[in-house]
């Protein structure tokens, strides 16, 4: 599930969001800036920013969660690089791509949060707030990432920032909705039997 969540969010970024320079989150917003200023590939910038966020919050992570998060950010960055090269949106319409990318992004993040693994440095902060303060993880992600988008508004034109905020709003609504959904007991039992068998 962790691998699937990482791949799905990488797919959303590479195919639907990054071609329009729409950042999918705080680290992605900084990756867009690094690409703009230094032509650093999005996948490398994304990994670097997420790793830096992780290092600053590692004191709050357990060893398993830290290792899982490193796996997530690495898998996401590799999948961004793969999907950028081999896949292209069939729509090439910014608003359709924004909608579909936000849905896939929300799905990928939810899969990760349900496994108690962060989708990146800022995602861990949202997960920690969810555990400790009983804050909705989707809302926490929205406000923290929105703050980073506003900080980068000087470099990224306002249209892109608005699209990024819309992406955050849509994807975090998906997270908020799916995070509360639990599988019926029959499906949970079937999953456990399959996993243990």
XYZ file of C-alpha atoms in Angstrom:
197
model
C 0.000 0.000 0.000
C 2.904 2.343 0.753
C 4.473 1.628 -2.630
C 1.113 2.102 -4.366
C 0.456 5.409 -2.595
C 3.905 6.711 -3.555
C 3.463 5.691 -7.186
C -0.027 7.206 -7.411
C 1.073 10.580 -6.060
C 4.104 10.545 -8.377
C 1.784 9.785 -11.303
C -0.506 12.687 -10.357
C 2.391 15.133 -10.166
C 4.276 14.086 -13.283
C 1.387 13.566 -15.695
C -1.211 16.127 -14.642
C 0.286 18.829 -12.401
C 3.965 19.484 -13.127
C 3.480 19.970 -16.903
C 1.478 23.094 -15.970
C 3.974 24.042 -13.206
C 1.280 23.419 -10.591
C 2.929 22.470 -7.299
C 1.140 19.679 -5.460
C 2.416 20.673 -2.033
C 4.986 22.679 -0.141
C 8.011 20.619 -1.173
C 6.738 20.522 -4.754
C 6.338 24.315 -4.669
C 9.996 24.635 -3.749
C 10.901 22.071 -6.430
C 9.093 24.246 -8.995
C 11.182 27.216 -7.854
C 14.430 25.225 -8.127
C 13.407 24.167 -11.620
C 12.588 27.780 -12.529
C 15.832 29.230 -11.145
C 18.382 26.459 -11.814
C 16.634 24.084 -14.284
C 16.993 21.362 -11.655
C 14.823 18.374 -12.699
C 11.529 18.273 -10.813
C 12.146 14.752 -9.499
C 15.509 15.726 -7.939
C 14.158 18.977 -6.508
C 11.173 17.139 -5.053
C 13.369 14.507 -3.411
C 15.799 17.118 -2.073
C 13.098 19.334 -0.544
C 11.259 16.385 0.997
C 14.507 15.020 2.420
C 15.332 18.411 3.973
C 11.847 18.588 5.530
C 12.342 15.057 6.842
C 15.710 15.886 8.413
C 14.216 18.868 10.248
C 11.396 16.730 11.681
C 13.265 13.449 12.258
C 13.370 14.009 16.024
C 9.594 13.482 16.037
C 9.731 10.324 13.934
C 10.300 6.787 15.055
C 12.906 4.764 13.159
C 10.293 2.781 11.228
C 8.378 5.904 10.222
C 11.593 7.693 9.175
C 12.676 4.757 7.010
C 9.169 4.514 5.542
C 9.142 8.220 4.731
C 12.537 8.017 3.013
C 11.145 5.121 0.975
C 8.066 7.164 0.082
C 9.957 10.279 -1.037
C 12.433 8.194 -3.041
C 9.715 6.105 -4.722
C 7.708 9.247 -5.487
C 10.728 11.036 -6.989
C 11.670 8.021 -9.141
C 8.065 7.625 -10.316
C 7.883 11.358 -11.163
C 10.978 10.935 -13.327
C 9.556 7.781 -14.974
C 6.066 9.188 -15.663
C 7.460 12.504 -16.971
C 9.399 10.600 -19.617
C 6.877 7.929 -20.643
C 3.403 9.353 -20.001
C 1.499 12.412 -21.134
C -1.949 13.616 -20.136
C -4.541 12.678 -22.753
C -6.400 15.947 -22.105
C -3.684 18.633 -22.143
C -6.272 20.966 -20.653
C -5.093 22.713 -17.514
C -8.437 22.542 -15.688
C -9.123 18.887 -16.489
C -5.541 18.006 -15.584
C -5.878 19.963 -12.348
C -9.052 18.096 -11.407
C -7.784 14.609 -12.274
C -4.325 15.252 -10.813
C -5.875 16.455 -7.546
C -8.038 13.339 -7.277
C -5.093 10.985 -7.857
C -2.925 13.022 -5.488
C -5.540 12.827 -2.727
C -5.884 9.073 -3.242
C -2.114 8.531 -3.037
C -1.736 10.668 0.100
C -4.649 8.894 1.797
C -3.121 5.461 1.149
C 0.084 6.655 2.797
C -1.561 8.321 5.794
C -3.690 5.226 6.423
C -0.443 3.225 6.670
C 0.858 5.792 9.209
C 3.556 6.889 6.799
C 4.112 10.459 5.714
C 3.875 11.481 2.071
C 6.784 13.842 2.703
C 8.206 16.245 5.267
C 5.077 18.374 5.542
C 2.869 15.308 5.383
C 4.468 14.027 8.575
C 3.635 17.276 10.357
C 0.006 16.856 9.268
C 0.028 13.256 10.507
C 1.574 14.285 13.851
C -1.081 16.974 14.320
C -3.758 14.414 13.486
C -2.469 12.050 16.180
C -1.632 14.541 18.921
C -4.141 17.356 18.493
C -6.942 15.439 16.752
C -6.669 17.820 13.803
C -8.029 16.694 10.441
C -4.895 15.767 8.412
C -6.410 17.095 5.193
C -7.034 20.542 6.667
C -3.564 20.657 8.223
C -1.980 19.863 4.848
C -4.055 22.541 3.139
C -3.048 25.372 5.473
C 0.652 24.500 5.697
C 1.057 24.081 1.949
C -1.006 27.208 1.289
C 1.444 29.193 3.389
C 4.368 27.970 1.263
C 2.488 28.831 -1.923
C 1.979 32.381 -0.693
C 5.680 32.692 0.127
C 6.599 31.638 -3.404
C 4.057 33.948 -5.068
C 6.744 36.512 -5.867
C 8.403 34.113 -8.314
C 5.415 32.011 -9.465
C 2.731 34.070 -11.158
C -0.531 34.437 -9.287
C -2.481 32.236 -11.679
C -0.285 29.246 -10.851
C -0.529 29.935 -7.124
C -4.323 30.013 -7.364
C -4.258 26.734 -9.298
C -1.947 25.240 -6.665
C -4.297 26.303 -3.869
C -7.228 24.834 -5.793
C -5.253 21.591 -6.202
C -4.598 21.562 -2.462
C -8.227 22.205 -1.662
C -9.444 19.419 -3.967
C -6.825 16.847 -2.936
C -7.224 17.538 0.789
C -10.989 17.156 0.486
C -10.298 13.715 -0.995
C -7.924 12.975 1.913
C -10.470 14.163 4.497
C -13.202 12.037 2.941
C -11.206 8.846 2.315
C -9.295 9.008 5.616
C -12.553 8.528 7.532
C -13.726 5.668 5.311
C -13.105 2.245 6.786
C -13.350 -1.056 4.995
C -16.291 -3.296 5.879
C -15.301 -6.090 8.337
C -15.680 -8.710 5.589
C -13.083 -6.972 3.404
C -10.736 -6.464 6.362
C -10.975 -10.176 7.220
C -10.357 -11.177 3.585
C -7.309 -8.881 3.444
C -5.870 -10.303 6.682
C -6.441 -13.899 5.550
C -4.804 -13.213 2.199
C -1.878 -11.453 3.843
C -1.353 -14.144 6.503
C -2.015 -17.104 4.188
